[in-house]
PDB file of C-alpha atoms in Angstrom:
ATOM      1  CA  LEU A  13     -15.024  15.989  57.754  1.00  0.00           C
ATOM      2  CA  ARG A  14     -13.373  15.060  61.178  1.00  0.00           C
ATOM      3  CA  ALA A  15     -16.551  12.831  61.772  1.00  0.00           C
ATOM      4  CA  ASP A  16     -16.128  11.111  58.498  1.00  0.00           C
ATOM      5  CA  ILE A  17     -12.566  10.441  59.090  1.00  0.00           C
ATOM      6  CA  ARG A  18     -12.668   9.118  62.423  1.00  0.00           C
ATOM      7  CA  ARG A  19     -15.693   6.823  60.999  1.00  0.00           C
ATOM      8  CA  HIS A  20     -13.165   5.522  58.660  1.00  0.00           C
ATOM      9  CA  ASP A  21     -10.405   4.867  61.447  1.00  0.00           C
ATOM     10  CA  ARG A  22     -13.023   3.034  63.512  1.00  0.00           C
ATOM     11  CA  LEU A  23     -13.814   0.627  60.339  1.00  0.00           C
ATOM     12  CA  TYR A  24     -10.105   0.188  59.680  1.00  0.00           C
ATOM     13  CA  TYR A  25      -8.561  -0.264  62.956  1.00  0.00           C
ATOM     14  CA  VAL A  26     -11.354  -1.370  65.110  1.00  0.00           C
ATOM     15  CA  GLU A  27     -13.848  -3.218  62.896  1.00  0.00           C
ATOM     16  CA  ALA A  28     -11.112  -4.412  60.270  1.00  0.00           C
ATOM     17  CA  ARG A  29     -13.861  -3.542  57.577  1.00  0.00           C
ATOM     18  CA  PRO A  30     -12.646  -0.311  55.627  1.00  0.00           C
ATOM     19  CA  GLU A  31     -14.992   1.051  53.187  1.00  0.00           C
ATOM     20  CA  ILE A  32     -12.597   3.427  51.112  1.00  0.00           C
ATOM     21  CA  ALA A  33      -8.797   2.704  49.829  1.00  0.00           C
ATOM     22  CA  ASP A  34      -5.671   4.235  51.570  1.00  0.00           C
ATOM     23  CA  VAL A  35      -5.519   7.061  49.025  1.00  0.00           C
ATOM     24  CA  GLU A  36      -8.964   7.922  49.647  1.00  0.00           C
ATOM     25  CA  TYR A  37      -8.380   8.344  53.537  1.00  0.00           C
ATOM     26  CA  ASP A  38      -5.339  10.118  52.725  1.00  0.00           C
ATOM     27  CA  ARG A  39      -7.344  12.644  50.443  1.00  0.00           C
ATOM     28  CA  LEU A  40      -9.563  13.435  53.433  1.00  0.00           C
ATOM     29  CA  LEU A  41      -7.043  13.640  55.591  1.00  0.00           C
ATOM     30  CA  ARG A  42      -4.947  16.266  53.430  1.00  0.00           C
ATOM     31  CA  ARG A  43      -8.059  18.196  52.852  1.00  0.00           C
ATOM     32  CA  LEU A  44      -8.832  18.273  56.883  1.00  0.00           C
ATOM     33  CA  ALA A  45      -4.919  19.653  57.042  1.00  0.00           C
ATOM     34  CA  GLU A  46      -5.852  22.315  54.334  1.00  0.00           C
ATOM     35  CA  LEU A  47      -8.916  23.569  56.240  1.00  0.00           C
ATOM     36  CA  GLU A  48      -7.251  23.787  59.853  1.00  0.00           C
ATOM     37  CA  ALA A  49      -4.116  25.387  58.282  1.00  0.00           C
ATOM     38  CA  ALA A  50      -6.837  28.111  56.930  1.00  0.00           C
ATOM     39  CA  HIS A  51      -8.542  28.352  59.918  1.00  0.00           C
ATOM     40  CA  PRO A  52      -6.199  27.610  62.905  1.00  0.00           C
ATOM     41  CA  GLU A  53      -9.016  28.675  65.476  1.00  0.00           C
ATOM     42  CA  LEU A  54     -10.958  25.754  64.771  1.00  0.00           C
ATOM     43  CA  ILE A  55      -8.596  22.976  65.568  1.00  0.00           C
ATOM     44  CA  THR A  56      -9.509  20.701  68.508  1.00  0.00           C
ATOM     45  CA  PRO A  57      -7.408  18.270  70.666  1.00  0.00           C
ATOM     46  CA  ASP A  58      -9.515  15.255  69.150  1.00  0.00           C
ATOM     47  CA  SER A  59      -9.143  16.233  65.479  1.00  0.00           C
ATOM     48  CA  PRO A  60      -7.311  13.382  63.694  1.00  0.00           C
ATOM     49  CA  THR A  61      -4.688  15.933  62.419  1.00  0.00           C
ATOM     50  CA  GLN A  62      -3.099  16.123  65.880  1.00  0.00           C
ATOM     51  CA  ARG A  63      -2.184  12.378  66.173  1.00  0.00           C
ATOM     52  CA  VAL A  64       1.552  13.286  65.491  1.00  0.00           C
ATOM     53  CA  GLY A  65       2.495  16.672  67.554  1.00  0.00           C
ATOM     54  CA  GLY A  66       4.852  17.677  69.915  1.00  0.00           C
ATOM     55  CA  THR A  67       8.211  18.288  70.360  1.00  0.00           C
ATOM     56  CA  VAL A  68      11.400  15.740  70.891  1.00  0.00           C
ATOM     57  CA  THR A  69      11.143  14.918  74.781  1.00  0.00           C
ATOM     58  CA  SER A  70      14.465  14.280  76.710  1.00  0.00           C
ATOM     59  CA  ASP A  71      12.525  11.939  79.496  1.00  0.00           C
ATOM     60  CA  PHE A  72       8.690  11.137  80.065  1.00  0.00           C
ATOM     61  CA  PRO A  73       7.397  12.213  83.345  1.00  0.00           C
ATOM     62  CA  PRO A  74       6.501   9.621  85.827  1.00  0.00           C
ATOM     63  CA  VAL A  75       2.345   8.961  86.486  1.00  0.00           C
ATOM     64  CA  LYS A  76       1.164   7.565  89.390  1.00  0.00           C
ATOM     65  CA  HIS A  77      -1.579   4.809  88.766  1.00  0.00           C
ATOM     66  CA  SER A  78      -4.746   5.367  90.751  1.00  0.00           C
ATOM     67  CA  VAL A  79      -5.282   1.702  90.816  1.00  0.00           C
ATOM     68  CA  PRO A  80      -1.976  -0.790  90.578  1.00  0.00           C
ATOM     69  CA  MET A  81      -1.630  -2.284  87.138  1.00  0.00           C
ATOM     70  CA  LEU A  82      -1.013  -5.818  88.723  1.00  0.00           C
ATOM     71  CA  SER A  83       0.329  -8.402  86.334  1.00  0.00           C
ATOM     72  CA  LEU A  84      -1.857 -11.685  85.071  1.00  0.00           C
ATOM     73  CA  ASP A  85      -1.888 -15.030  87.236  1.00  0.00           C
ATOM     74  CA  ASN A  86      -1.364 -17.900  85.142  1.00  0.00           C
ATOM     75  CA  THR A  87      -1.615 -21.516  85.229  1.00  0.00           C
ATOM     76  CA  TYR A  88      -0.073 -24.529  83.108  1.00  0.00           C
ATOM     77  CA  THR A  89      -2.445 -27.243  84.230  1.00  0.00           C
ATOM     78  CA  GLU A  90      -6.142 -27.945  84.025  1.00  0.00           C
ATOM     79  CA  THR A  91      -6.401 -28.992  87.681  1.00  0.00           C
ATOM     80  CA  ASP A  92      -5.261 -25.289  88.729  1.00  0.00           C
ATOM     81  CA  LEU A  93      -7.869 -24.150  86.232  1.00  0.00           C
ATOM     82  CA  VAL A  94     -10.775 -26.338  87.672  1.00  0.00           C
ATOM     83  CA  GLU A  95      -9.807 -25.221  91.354  1.00  0.00           C
ATOM     84  CA  TRP A  96     -10.066 -21.747  90.100  1.00  0.00           C
ATOM     85  CA  ARG A  97     -13.235 -22.291  88.872  1.00  0.00           C
ATOM     86  CA  ASP A  98     -14.590 -24.189  91.850  1.00  0.00           C
ATOM     87  CA  ARG A  99     -13.475 -21.152  94.077  1.00  0.00           C
ATOM     88  CA  VAL A 100     -15.275 -18.733  91.994  1.00  0.00           C
ATOM     89  CA  GLU A 101     -18.557 -20.934  92.423  1.00  0.00           C
ATOM     90  CA  LYS A 102     -18.307 -20.919  95.850  1.00  0.00           C
ATOM     91  CA  GLY A 103     -18.415 -17.000  95.983  1.00  0.00           C
ATOM     92  CA  LEU A 104     -21.693 -16.945  94.167  1.00  0.00           C
ATOM     93  CA  PRO A 105     -25.354 -17.382  95.097  1.00  0.00           C
ATOM     94  CA  PRO A 106     -26.536 -21.204  95.641  1.00  0.00           C
ATOM     95  CA  GLY A 107     -27.699 -22.323  92.291  1.00  0.00           C
ATOM     96  CA  GLU A 108     -25.560 -19.737  90.119  1.00  0.00           C
ATOM     97  CA  SER A 109     -23.321 -20.936  87.443  1.00  0.00           C
ATOM     98  CA  PRO A 110     -20.450 -18.763  86.526  1.00  0.00           C
ATOM     99  CA  ALA A 111     -19.870 -17.862  82.927  1.00  0.00           C
ATOM    100  CA  PHE A 112     -16.479 -17.075  81.453  1.00  0.00           C
ATOM    101  CA  VAL A 113     -14.844 -14.545  79.178  1.00  0.00           C
ATOM    102  CA  VAL A 114     -11.932 -16.304  77.149  1.00  0.00           C
ATOM    103  CA  GLU A 115      -9.461 -13.824  75.447  1.00  0.00           C
ATOM    104  CA  PRO A 116      -6.183 -14.510  73.586  1.00  0.00           C
ATOM    105  CA  LYS A 117      -3.197 -13.426  75.453  1.00  0.00           C
ATOM    106  CA  ILE A 118      -1.484 -11.222  73.237  1.00  0.00           C
ATOM    107  CA  ASP A 119       2.566 -10.415  73.886  1.00  0.00           C
ATOM    108  CA  GLY A 120       2.939  -6.709  74.063  1.00  0.00           C
ATOM    109  CA  VAL A 121       3.369  -3.671  76.494  1.00  0.00           C
ATOM    110  CA  SER A 122       0.543  -2.405  78.898  1.00  0.00           C
ATOM    111  CA  LEU A 123      -0.680   0.881  78.455  1.00  0.00           C
ATOM    112  CA  ALA A 124      -3.267   2.781  80.588  1.00  0.00           C
ATOM    113  CA  LEU A 125      -5.262   5.223  78.599  1.00  0.00           C
ATOM    114  CA  LEU A 126      -7.359   8.186  80.720  1.00  0.00           C
ATOM    115  CA  TYR A 127     -10.252   9.622  79.076  1.00  0.00           C
ATOM    116  CA  GLU A 128     -12.045  12.552  80.892  1.00  0.00           C
ATOM    117  CA  ASN A 129     -15.312  13.576  79.111  1.00  0.00           C
ATOM    118  CA  GLY A 130     -14.513  11.362  76.526  1.00  0.00           C
ATOM    119  CA  LEU A 131     -11.136  12.808  75.174  1.00  0.00           C
ATOM    120  CA  LEU A 132      -7.980  11.047  75.772  1.00  0.00           C
ATOM    121  CA  VAL A 133      -5.995  13.126  78.365  1.00  0.00           C
ATOM    122  CA  ARG A 134      -3.009  10.756  79.200  1.00  0.00           C
ATOM    123  CA  ALA A 135      -1.257   7.460  78.453  1.00  0.00           C
ATOM    124  CA  ALA A 136       0.932   5.713  80.532  1.00  0.00           C
ATOM    125  CA  THR A 137       3.221   2.690  80.460  1.00  0.00           C
ATOM    126  CA  ARG A 138       2.753   0.106  83.432  1.00  0.00           C
ATOM    127  CA  GLY A 139       6.113   0.574  85.130  1.00  0.00           C
ATOM    128  CA  ASP A 140       6.693  -1.118  88.354  1.00  0.00           C
ATOM    129  CA  GLY A 141       2.867  -1.577  88.618  1.00  0.00           C
ATOM    130  CA  ASP A 142       2.287   1.886  91.064  1.00  0.00           C
ATOM    131  CA  THR A 143       4.160   4.147  88.805  1.00  0.00           C
ATOM    132  CA  GLY A 144       4.492   4.401  84.861  1.00  0.00           C
ATOM    133  CA  GLU A 145       5.722   6.827  82.369  1.00  0.00           C
ATOM    134  CA  ASP A 146       3.763   9.267  80.556  1.00  0.00           C
ATOM    135  CA  VAL A 147       3.855   8.415  76.837  1.00  0.00           C
ATOM    136  CA  THR A 148       0.723  10.301  75.714  1.00  0.00           C
ATOM    137  CA  ALA A 149       2.205  11.912  72.615  1.00  0.00           C
ATOM    138  CA  ASN A 150       3.542   8.568  71.399  1.00  0.00           C
ATOM    139  CA  ALA A 151       0.042   6.919  72.236  1.00  0.00           C
ATOM    140  CA  LYS A 152      -1.779   9.173  70.204  1.00  0.00           C
ATOM    141  CA  THR A 153       0.141   8.001  67.036  1.00  0.00           C
ATOM    142  CA  ILE A 154      -1.078   4.677  67.347  1.00  0.00           C
ATOM    143  CA  ARG A 155      -4.261   4.547  64.841  1.00  0.00           C
ATOM    144  CA  SER A 156      -6.232   2.102  66.588  1.00  0.00           C
ATOM    145  CA  ILE A 157      -6.469   4.249  69.848  1.00  0.00           C
ATOM    146  CA  PRO A 158      -9.233   6.759  69.742  1.00  0.00           C
ATOM    147  CA  LEU A 159      -8.507  10.286  70.586  1.00  0.00           C
ATOM    148  CA  ALA A 160     -12.265  10.618  71.498  1.00  0.00           C
ATOM    149  CA  LEU A 161     -14.750   8.168  72.559  1.00  0.00           C
ATOM    150  CA  GLU A 162     -17.954   7.905  70.814  1.00  0.00           C
ATOM    151  CA  SER A 163     -20.808   8.826  73.300  1.00  0.00           C
ATOM    152  CA  PRO A 164     -22.471   7.992  75.559  1.00  0.00           C
ATOM    153  CA  PHE A 165     -19.595   7.539  77.435  1.00  0.00           C
ATOM    154  CA  PRO A 166     -18.446   7.573  81.363  1.00  0.00           C
ATOM    155  CA  HIS A 167     -17.278  10.949  82.399  1.00  0.00           C
ATOM    156  CA  ARG A 168     -13.900   9.488  83.503  1.00  0.00           C
ATOM    157  CA  LEU A 169     -12.543   6.152  82.232  1.00  0.00           C
ATOM    158  CA  GLU A 170      -9.016   4.670  82.513  1.00  0.00           C
ATOM    159  CA  ILE A 171      -9.005   1.736  79.976  1.00  0.00           C
ATOM    160  CA  ARG A 172      -6.022  -0.504  80.568  1.00  0.00           C
ATOM    161  CA  GLY A 173      -4.701  -2.870  77.223  1.00  0.00           C
ATOM    162  CA  GLU A 174      -2.010  -3.944  75.129  1.00  0.00           C
ATOM    163  CA  VAL A 175       0.464  -2.230  72.570  1.00  0.00           C
ATOM    164  CA  TYR A 176       1.910  -4.619  70.011  1.00  0.00           C
ATOM    165  CA  VAL A 177       2.834  -5.394  66.407  1.00  0.00           C
ATOM    166  CA  SER A 178       1.216  -8.249  64.508  1.00  0.00           C
ATOM    167  CA  LYS A 179       3.393 -11.264  63.434  1.00  0.00           C
ATOM    168  CA  ARG A 180       2.879 -10.216  60.096  1.00  0.00           C
ATOM    169  CA  ASP A 181       4.206  -6.919  60.577  1.00  0.00           C
ATOM    170  CA  PHE A 182       7.068  -8.058  62.553  1.00  0.00           C
ATOM    171  CA  GLU A 183       8.235 -10.314  59.811  1.00  0.00           C
ATOM    172  CA  VAL A 184       8.149  -7.490  57.166  1.00  0.00           C
ATOM    173  CA  LEU A 185       9.784  -5.316  59.630  1.00  0.00           C
ATOM    174  CA  SER A 186      12.666  -7.904  60.199  1.00  0.00           C
ATOM    175  CA  LEU A 187      13.222  -8.340  56.803  1.00  0.00           C
ATOM    176  CA  ARG A 188      13.891  -4.830  56.480  1.00  0.00           C
ATOM    177  CA  PHE A 189      16.601  -4.583  58.893  1.00  0.00           C
ATOM    178  CA  VAL A 190      18.367  -7.576  57.079  1.00  0.00           C
ATOM    179  CA  LYS A 191      18.356  -6.088  53.769  1.00  0.00           C
ATOM    180  CA  LYS A 192      19.930  -2.862  55.525  1.00  0.00           C
ATOM    181  CA  GLY A 193      22.613  -5.142  56.994  1.00  0.00           C
ATOM    182  CA  ALA A 194      21.421  -4.332  60.578  1.00  0.00           C
ATOM    183  CA  ASN A 195      20.241  -6.878  63.434  1.00  0.00           C
ATOM    184  CA  ALA A 196      16.704  -7.432  63.176  1.00  0.00           C
ATOM    185  CA  PRO A 197      14.711  -6.507  66.515  1.00  0.00           C
ATOM    186  CA  ALA A 198      14.986  -9.715  68.786  1.00  0.00           C
ATOM    187  CA  ASN A 199      11.024  -9.890  69.401  1.00  0.00           C
ATOM    188  CA  GLY A 200       7.838  -8.148  68.608  1.00  0.00           C
ATOM    189  CA  ARG A 201       7.327  -7.324  72.307  1.00  0.00           C
ATOM    190  CA  ASN A 202      10.508  -5.708  72.807  1.00  0.00           C
ATOM    191  CA  TRP A 203      10.222  -3.683  69.665  1.00  0.00           C
ATOM    192  CA  ALA A 204       6.668  -2.534  70.703  1.00  0.00           C
ATOM    193  CA  ALA A 205       7.884  -1.401  74.183  1.00  0.00           C
ATOM    194  CA  GLY A 206      11.128   0.454  72.314  1.00  0.00           C
ATOM    195  CA  SER A 207       8.796   2.160  70.055  1.00  0.00           C
ATOM    196  CA  LEU A 208       6.177   3.288  72.659  1.00  0.00           C
ATOM    197  CA  ARG A 209       9.206   5.086  74.392  1.00  0.00           C
ATOM    198  CA  GLN A 210      10.682   6.736  71.330  1.00  0.00           C
ATOM    199  CA  LYS A 211      11.700  10.488  72.320  1.00  0.00           C
ATOM    200  CA  ASP A 212      10.386  11.683  69.215  1.00  0.00           C
ATOM    201  CA  PRO A 213       6.697  10.780  68.342  1.00  0.00           C
ATOM    202  CA  ARG A 214       7.190  11.160  64.643  1.00  0.00           C
ATOM    203  CA  MET A 215       9.242   7.938  65.248  1.00  0.00           C
ATOM    204  CA  THR A 216       6.528   6.110  66.922  1.00  0.00           C
ATOM    205  CA  ALA A 217       4.211   7.118  64.308  1.00  0.00           C
ATOM    206  CA  GLU A 218       5.957   5.120  61.475  1.00  0.00           C
ATOM    207  CA  ARG A 219       6.008   2.105  63.154  1.00  0.00           C
ATOM    208  CA  PRO A 220       3.077  -0.290  63.006  1.00  0.00           C
ATOM    209  CA  LEU A 221       1.925  -0.435  66.456  1.00  0.00           C
ATOM    210  CA  ARG A 222      -1.664  -1.943  67.457  1.00  0.00           C
ATOM    211  CA  PHE A 223      -3.680  -1.551  70.578  1.00  0.00           C
ATOM    212  CA  PHE A 224      -6.637  -3.441  71.913  1.00  0.00           C
ATOM    213  CA  VAL A 225      -8.456  -3.164  75.517  1.00  0.00           C
ATOM    214  CA  HIS A 226      -8.567  -6.082  77.668  1.00  0.00           C
ATOM    215  CA  SER A 227      -9.700  -4.192  81.442  1.00  0.00           C
ATOM    216  CA  TYR A 228     -10.189  -1.013  83.050  1.00  0.00           C
ATOM    217  CA  GLY A 229      -8.420   0.445  86.204  1.00  0.00           C
ATOM    218  CA  MET A 230     -11.250   3.151  87.234  1.00  0.00           C
ATOM    219  CA  VAL A 231     -14.564   4.457  85.760  1.00  0.00           C
ATOM    220  CA  GLU A 232     -16.724   7.046  87.193  1.00  0.00           C
ATOM    221  CA  GLY A 233     -20.163   7.896  85.391  1.00  0.00           C
ATOM    222  CA  THR A 234     -21.190   4.311  84.974  1.00  0.00           C
ATOM    223  CA  ARG A 235     -20.835   0.778  86.223  1.00  0.00           C
ATOM    224  CA  PHE A 236     -20.074  -2.380  84.304  1.00  0.00           C
ATOM    225  CA  GLU A 237     -21.857  -5.655  85.676  1.00  0.00           C
ATOM    226  CA  THR A 238     -19.818  -8.080  83.939  1.00  0.00           C
ATOM    227  CA  HIS A 239     -16.406  -8.148  82.092  1.00  0.00           C
ATOM    228  CA  ASP A 240     -18.511  -9.167  78.963  1.00  0.00           C
ATOM    229  CA  LYS A 241     -20.627  -5.962  79.375  1.00  0.00           C
ATOM    230  CA  PHE A 242     -17.513  -3.728  79.764  1.00  0.00           C
ATOM    231  CA  LEU A 243     -15.870  -5.371  76.555  1.00  0.00           C
ATOM    232  CA  ARG A 244     -19.136  -4.433  74.633  1.00  0.00           C
ATOM    233  CA  ALA A 245     -19.416  -1.242  76.185  1.00  0.00           C
ATOM    234  CA  CYS A 246     -15.671  -0.429  74.714  1.00  0.00           C
ATOM    235  CA  ARG A 247     -16.614  -1.416  71.210  1.00  0.00           C
ATOM    236  CA  SER A 248     -19.389   0.857  71.327  1.00  0.00           C
ATOM    237  CA  TYR A 249     -17.044   3.646  72.279  1.00  0.00           C
ATOM    238  CA  GLY A 250     -14.929   3.113  69.197  1.00  0.00           C
ATOM    239  CA  LEU A 251     -12.477   0.943  71.291  1.00  0.00           C
ATOM    240  CA  PRO A 252     -10.605  -1.912  69.855  1.00  0.00           C
ATOM    241  CA  VAL A 253     -11.430  -5.213  71.566  1.00  0.00           C
ATOM    242  CA  GLU A 254      -9.924  -8.510  70.499  1.00  0.00           C
ATOM    243  CA  GLU A 255     -12.187  -9.924  68.115  1.00  0.00           C
ATOM    244  CA  HIS A 256     -11.761 -13.768  69.117  1.00  0.00           C
ATOM    245  CA  THR A 257     -12.830 -13.033  72.764  1.00  0.00           C
ATOM    246  CA  THR A 258     -15.858 -15.613  73.314  1.00  0.00           C
ATOM    247  CA  ARG A 259     -17.976 -15.524  76.339  1.00  0.00           C
ATOM    248  CA  CYS A 260     -18.515 -19.151  77.893  1.00  0.00           C
ATOM    249  CA  SER A 261     -20.522 -21.321  80.461  1.00  0.00           C
TER     250      SER A 261
END
């Protein structure tokens, strides 16, 4: 039953091709909760029922990043881009041309996910790049973040990606604030960041947050030869990758 629910999570949140209606999914989840209530000794940390748990916290413990989480360089001119490409080519063997992976830049809040033996053990914000905050309980409520990777997976893997809210969900959210006579959130990025730092994970669970992978900080047990192969591997692990990502010459 757990495997079936995880499969539907992946189909819905990662592959965007659900096979069952929400009411049927909720029925499966309720059945699992009933079975675990009757047999609590069988509950596992990666069970779909364990996404929303824990108690209200007053602080978020600091997390030292194993590899600094740096911000991306940017450019606004074609000349800069061509010069960068030329520098890349100079670093390759003679006669070899580079390939490029083009991905949308989604404006959200950075998050590092640490998986050990396939299980999600920690989620941390970027912070100042060297030290972030432990937001594991809140990150577990985001349905597009798998609590367990699909095998075969590396022994240890720190995934880096972005937590965000879609424009459509943000518009619906803003309308709700207006109807209540409250000030709507300034923008989706700030709202996502605030949602990730809610002191009560149940509050985070009620918010339509999404996540996608764009890089990694550390890996043990495998090697990714190219960025394209890394993203393909992430898909096989059940991690969400932005669907508009393209490999180009």
